[in-house]
C-alpha positions as MATLAB code, in Angstrom:
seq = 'XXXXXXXXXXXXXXXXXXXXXXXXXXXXXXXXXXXXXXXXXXXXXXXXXXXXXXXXXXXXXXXXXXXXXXXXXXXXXXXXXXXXXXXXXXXXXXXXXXXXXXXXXXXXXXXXXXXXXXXXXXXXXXXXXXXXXXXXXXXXXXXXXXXXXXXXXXXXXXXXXXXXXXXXXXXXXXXXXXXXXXXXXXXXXXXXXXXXXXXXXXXXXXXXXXXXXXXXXXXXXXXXXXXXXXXXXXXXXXXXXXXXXXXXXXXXXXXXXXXXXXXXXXXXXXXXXXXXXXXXXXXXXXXXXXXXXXXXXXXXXXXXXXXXXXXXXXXXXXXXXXXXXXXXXXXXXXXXXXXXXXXXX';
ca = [
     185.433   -2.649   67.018;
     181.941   -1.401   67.607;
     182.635    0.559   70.562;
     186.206    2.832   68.291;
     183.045    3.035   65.352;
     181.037    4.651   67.919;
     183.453    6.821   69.515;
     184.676    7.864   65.672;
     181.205    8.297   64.637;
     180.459   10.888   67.454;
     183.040   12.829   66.920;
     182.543   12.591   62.978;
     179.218   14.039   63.998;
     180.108   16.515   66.460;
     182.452   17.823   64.031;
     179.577   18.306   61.499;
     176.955   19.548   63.574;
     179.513   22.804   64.326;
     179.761   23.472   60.994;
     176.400   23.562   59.938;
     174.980   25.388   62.958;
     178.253   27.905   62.488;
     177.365   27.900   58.777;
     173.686   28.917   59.538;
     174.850   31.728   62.305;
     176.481   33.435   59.604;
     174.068   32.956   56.935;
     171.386   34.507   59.280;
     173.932   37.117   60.153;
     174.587   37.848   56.315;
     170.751   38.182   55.762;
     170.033   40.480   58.492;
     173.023   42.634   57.566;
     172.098   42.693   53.656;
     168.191   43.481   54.743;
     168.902   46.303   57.118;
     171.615   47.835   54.343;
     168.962   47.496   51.433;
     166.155   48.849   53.798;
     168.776   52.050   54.376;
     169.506   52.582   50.856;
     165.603   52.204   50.055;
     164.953   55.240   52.497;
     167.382   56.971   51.123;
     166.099   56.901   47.812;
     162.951   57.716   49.036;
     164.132   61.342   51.127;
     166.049   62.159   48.480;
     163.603   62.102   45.919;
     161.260   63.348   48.543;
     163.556   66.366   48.708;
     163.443   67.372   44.984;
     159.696   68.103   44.906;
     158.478   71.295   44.799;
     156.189   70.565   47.233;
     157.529   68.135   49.675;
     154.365   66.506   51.614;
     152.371   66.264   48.583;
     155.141   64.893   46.458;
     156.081   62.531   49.697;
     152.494   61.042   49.984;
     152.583   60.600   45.907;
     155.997   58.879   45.830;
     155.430   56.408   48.349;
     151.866   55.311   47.513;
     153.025   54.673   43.617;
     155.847   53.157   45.433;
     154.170   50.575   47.399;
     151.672   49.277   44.712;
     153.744   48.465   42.700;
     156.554   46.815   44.760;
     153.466   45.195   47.039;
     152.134   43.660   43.659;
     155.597   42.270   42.624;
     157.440   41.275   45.741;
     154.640   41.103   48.633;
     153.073   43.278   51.413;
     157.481   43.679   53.220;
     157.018   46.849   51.067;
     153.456   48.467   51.557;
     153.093   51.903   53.181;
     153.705   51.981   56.419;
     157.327   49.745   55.683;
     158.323   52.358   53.253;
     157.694   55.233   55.393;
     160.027   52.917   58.351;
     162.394   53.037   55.474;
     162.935   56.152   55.317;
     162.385   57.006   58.635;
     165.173   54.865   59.064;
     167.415   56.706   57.188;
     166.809   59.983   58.324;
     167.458   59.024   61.755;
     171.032   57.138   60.320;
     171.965   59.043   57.554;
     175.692   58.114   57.962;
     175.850   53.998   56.785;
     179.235   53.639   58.597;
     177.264   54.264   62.320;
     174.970   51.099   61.687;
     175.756   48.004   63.775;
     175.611   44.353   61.986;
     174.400   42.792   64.924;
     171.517   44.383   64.758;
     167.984   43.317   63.649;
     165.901   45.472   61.382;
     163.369   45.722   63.851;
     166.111   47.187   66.626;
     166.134   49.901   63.908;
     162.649   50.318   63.466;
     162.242   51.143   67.541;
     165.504   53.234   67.604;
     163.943   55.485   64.159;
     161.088   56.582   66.628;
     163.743   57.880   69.181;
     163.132   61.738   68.337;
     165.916   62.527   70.732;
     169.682   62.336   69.228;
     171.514   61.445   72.005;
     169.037   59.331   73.485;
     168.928   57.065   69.926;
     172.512   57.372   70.218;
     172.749   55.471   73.527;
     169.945   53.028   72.781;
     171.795   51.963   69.312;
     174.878   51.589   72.081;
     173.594   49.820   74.638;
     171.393   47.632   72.427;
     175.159   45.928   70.803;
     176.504   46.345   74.209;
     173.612   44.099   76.384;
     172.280   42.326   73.311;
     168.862   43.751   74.219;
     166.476   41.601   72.187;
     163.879   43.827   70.578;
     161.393   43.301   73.681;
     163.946   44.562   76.198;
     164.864   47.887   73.939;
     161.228   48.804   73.508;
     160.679   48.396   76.828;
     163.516   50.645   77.623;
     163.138   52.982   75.529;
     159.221   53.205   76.777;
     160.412   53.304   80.343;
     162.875   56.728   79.673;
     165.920   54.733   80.328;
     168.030   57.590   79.246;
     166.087   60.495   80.865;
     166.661   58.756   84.265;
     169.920   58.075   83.921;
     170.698   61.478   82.799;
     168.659   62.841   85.551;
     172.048   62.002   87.802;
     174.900   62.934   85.727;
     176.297   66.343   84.938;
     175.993   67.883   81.297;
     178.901   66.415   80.159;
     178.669   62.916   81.225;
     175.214   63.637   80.135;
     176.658   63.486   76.405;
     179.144   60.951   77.119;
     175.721   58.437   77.723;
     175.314   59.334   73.280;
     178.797   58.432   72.467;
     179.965   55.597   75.022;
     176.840   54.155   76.887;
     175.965   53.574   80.366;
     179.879   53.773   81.478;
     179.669   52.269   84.972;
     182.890   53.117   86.919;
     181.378   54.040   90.813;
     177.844   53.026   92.867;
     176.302   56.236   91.326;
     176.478   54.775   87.865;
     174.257   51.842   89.029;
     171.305   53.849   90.513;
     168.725   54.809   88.774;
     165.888   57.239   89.885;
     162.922   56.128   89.699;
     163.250   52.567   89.055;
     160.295   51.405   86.806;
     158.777   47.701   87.814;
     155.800   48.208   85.533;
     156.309   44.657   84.461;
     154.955   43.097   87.862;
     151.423   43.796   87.112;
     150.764   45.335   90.163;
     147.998   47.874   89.715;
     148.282   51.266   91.155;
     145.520   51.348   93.941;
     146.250   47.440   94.363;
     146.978   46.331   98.280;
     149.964   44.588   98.905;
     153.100   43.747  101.581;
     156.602   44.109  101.518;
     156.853   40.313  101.180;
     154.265   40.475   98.291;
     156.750   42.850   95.801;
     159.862   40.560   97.115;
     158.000   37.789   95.703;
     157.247   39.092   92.612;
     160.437   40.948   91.706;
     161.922   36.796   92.042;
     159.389   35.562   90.053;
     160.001   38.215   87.607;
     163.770   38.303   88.066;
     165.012   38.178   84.362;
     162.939   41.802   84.322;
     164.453   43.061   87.460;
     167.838   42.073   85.837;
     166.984   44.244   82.872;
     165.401   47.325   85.455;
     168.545   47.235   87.429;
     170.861   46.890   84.841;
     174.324   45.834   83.511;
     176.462   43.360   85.207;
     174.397   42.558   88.202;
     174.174   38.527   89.117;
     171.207   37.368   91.662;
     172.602   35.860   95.066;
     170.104   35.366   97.665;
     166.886   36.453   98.761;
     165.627   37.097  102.466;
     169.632   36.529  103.725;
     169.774   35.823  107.021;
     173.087   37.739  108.962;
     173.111   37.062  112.750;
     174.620   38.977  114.841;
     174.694   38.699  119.006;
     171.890   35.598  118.632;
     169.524   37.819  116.792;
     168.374   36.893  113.229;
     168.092   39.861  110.754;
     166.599   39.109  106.636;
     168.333   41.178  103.963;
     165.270   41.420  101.623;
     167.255   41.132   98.225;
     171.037   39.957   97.598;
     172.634   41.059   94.189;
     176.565   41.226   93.112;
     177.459   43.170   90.185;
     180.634   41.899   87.957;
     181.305   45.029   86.743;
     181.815   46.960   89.920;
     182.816   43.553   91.697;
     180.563   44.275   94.608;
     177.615   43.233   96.786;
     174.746   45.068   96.131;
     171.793   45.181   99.133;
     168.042   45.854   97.869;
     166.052   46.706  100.980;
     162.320   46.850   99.799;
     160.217   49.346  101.459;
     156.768   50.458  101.368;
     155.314   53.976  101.849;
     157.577   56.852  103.304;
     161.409   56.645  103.953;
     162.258   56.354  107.311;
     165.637   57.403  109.398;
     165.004   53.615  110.606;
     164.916   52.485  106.828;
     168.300   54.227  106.795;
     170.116   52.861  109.857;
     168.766   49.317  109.000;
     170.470   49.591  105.183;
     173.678   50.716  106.933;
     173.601   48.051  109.502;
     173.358   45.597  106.655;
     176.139   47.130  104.638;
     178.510   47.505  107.774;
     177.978   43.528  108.224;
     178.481   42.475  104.760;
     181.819   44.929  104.686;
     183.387   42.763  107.627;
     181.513   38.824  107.129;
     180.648   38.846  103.294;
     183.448   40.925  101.659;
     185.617   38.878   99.990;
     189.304   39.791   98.809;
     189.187   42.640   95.891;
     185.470   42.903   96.224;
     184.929   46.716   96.219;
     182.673   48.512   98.906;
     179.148   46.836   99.424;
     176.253   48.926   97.806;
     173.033   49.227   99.830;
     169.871   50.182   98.147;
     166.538   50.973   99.563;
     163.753   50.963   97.005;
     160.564   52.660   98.232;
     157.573   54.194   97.312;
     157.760   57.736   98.837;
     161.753   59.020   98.896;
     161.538   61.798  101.447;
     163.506   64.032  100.454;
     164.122   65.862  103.353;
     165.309   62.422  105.140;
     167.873   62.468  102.256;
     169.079   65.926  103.206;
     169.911   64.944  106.737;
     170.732   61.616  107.026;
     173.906   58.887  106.134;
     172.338   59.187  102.197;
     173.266   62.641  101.853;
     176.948   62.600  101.472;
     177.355   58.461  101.519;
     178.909   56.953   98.343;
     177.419   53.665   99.142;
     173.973   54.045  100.375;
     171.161   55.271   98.197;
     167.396   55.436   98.380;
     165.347   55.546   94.833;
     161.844   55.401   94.457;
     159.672   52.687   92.711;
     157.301   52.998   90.289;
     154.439   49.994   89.213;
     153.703   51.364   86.169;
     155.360   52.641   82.932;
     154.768   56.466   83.246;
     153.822   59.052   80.402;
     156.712   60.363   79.012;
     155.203   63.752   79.835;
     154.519   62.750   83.564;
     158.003   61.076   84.254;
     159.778   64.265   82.528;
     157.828   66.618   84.790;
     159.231   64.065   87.487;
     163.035   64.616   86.666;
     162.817   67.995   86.468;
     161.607   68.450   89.435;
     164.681   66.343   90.823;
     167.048   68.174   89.053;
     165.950   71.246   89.991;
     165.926   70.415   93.751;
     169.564   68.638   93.324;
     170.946   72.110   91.580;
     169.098   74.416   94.332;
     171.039   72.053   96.805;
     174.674   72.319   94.719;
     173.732   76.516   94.709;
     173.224   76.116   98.533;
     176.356   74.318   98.768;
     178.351   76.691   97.144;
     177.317   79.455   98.893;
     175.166   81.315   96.113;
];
């Protein structure tokens, strides 16, 4: 009789311990909501009363001083200065209530208001719902130009498609990025270190390197071992992407890219295509990271005209936004002098 009380009495409990944590999901979902909508309608009091003064800046300074003594005094410091001026920095950047997503916080919204760039804060707000980047993992995208280097790749109007629809990832170009930023490995820029060294850190740091590489990809195995004719060769990184439903093969090198570098990513690609492929698994990906891309060895090698080997270069640190924009357009321009070439203009 004990034993059926017991086996009642955890399912009586089960049953009830659903509920309540269901119950408080959507009670923390219903405050979140009603905070960021009252935040948006308090900004938008706020620009346009702001835009009835005859002398906007003035007026602007005025309105949200009085503002926050008073609210401060009656409902605490959520409502000083610098929150009002989120507020309605907040609803300049989202002036249209219908484009704000529920499942996000109000401090997603507070990183996405600083997004100056449209289309950028357009695909952040997008990929935020679509990842369920927790605030950490958007701010550090957004600091490591995310959507400058993926844009850096795509033509003008897939370029705008990254605003409306995301990161759409339909072929092995739409998983490379250019540089790849590893900032978060706390390797210092004149720091010595080995191949083996990064490896080891990129595993230890592998929820980061998940983020850096991107949607959909799933760690398999590190340093895997294919043998072919009795000798043994090491695969530095493993990966499979879902989305794409392929392997993915991170060869790790340091300093200059090599036509060796090249032939050994192909070699490893080759092998997985006829031992590791499994049925409906699409072509293997092969990816050499490394710290100097030549691009002349791009020009005249495999990478050139391949649509499954690629070679991207690695950065340790998180760039200025002035330095890594200099960067891309330098890339761009060198990838449009090469499309003019090809053409024949």
């Amino acid at each position: 009789m004990n034993e059926g009380l017991s086996r009642d009495f955890e399912s009586i409990y089960a049953e009830v311990k659903n509920i309540i944590e269901h119950t408080r999901d959507n009670v923390y979902k219903s405050i979140n909501s009603n905070l960021v909508l009252a935040y948006w309608n308090i900004g938008k009091i706020i620009v346009e009363e702001e835009q009835k003064g005859s002398n906007r800046a003035e007026y602007g300074t005025f309105l949200i001083q009085t503002l926050a003594e008073r609210l401060t005094n009656e409902f605490g410091k959520g409502f000083n200065k610098s929150n009002l001026k989120y507020m309605r920095n907040f609803y300049t950047a989202f002036p249209i209530r219908q484009a704000l997503l529920g499942e996000l916080s109000w401090t997603h919204y507070r990183l996405l208001s600083s997004v100056k760039n449209e289309d950028a804060r357009g695909f952040y707000l997008i990929e935020t719902a679509k990842n369920r980047w927790s605030t950490r993992e958007l701010e550090r995208q957004i600091n490591s130009l995310l959507y400058e280097r993926l844009a850096l790749s795509k033509d003008p109007a897939e370029v705008k498609k990254l605003s409306t629809q995301g990161n759409l990832i339909k072929t092995s170009k739409d998983l490379i990025k250019d540089p790849y930023v590893l900032e978060f490995l706390g390797i210092k820029q004149q720091q010595n270190f080995f191949e083996k060294d990064l490896e080891a850190l990129l595993i230890s740091r592998l929820q980061e390197f998940l983020l850096e590489l991107g949607a959909g990809f799933a760690f398999v195995e590190r340093q895997k071992r294919i043998t072919v004719d009795g000798d043994h060769y090491y695969i530095d990184l493993v990966f499979y992407n879902y989305i794409l439903k392929c392997f993915v093969l991170i060869d790790l090198k340091l300093g200059k890219l090599t036509h060796q570098d090249i032939g050994q990513i192909d070699f490893y690609v080759r092998y997985f295509e006829k031992e590791e492929k499994q049925p409906g698994d699409n072509p293997t990906i092969g990816l050499i990271l490394c710290s100097n891309k030549n691009e002349a060895m791009v020009k005249y090698t495999l990478l050139n005209e391949s649509k499954t080997l690629f070679a991207s270069k690695y950065k340790l640190y998180l760039p200025s936004e002035e330095e890594l924009k200099k960067e891309l357009t330098r890339e761009r321009e060198l990838i449009e002098q090469e499309k003019r070439l090809a053409n024949g203009k």
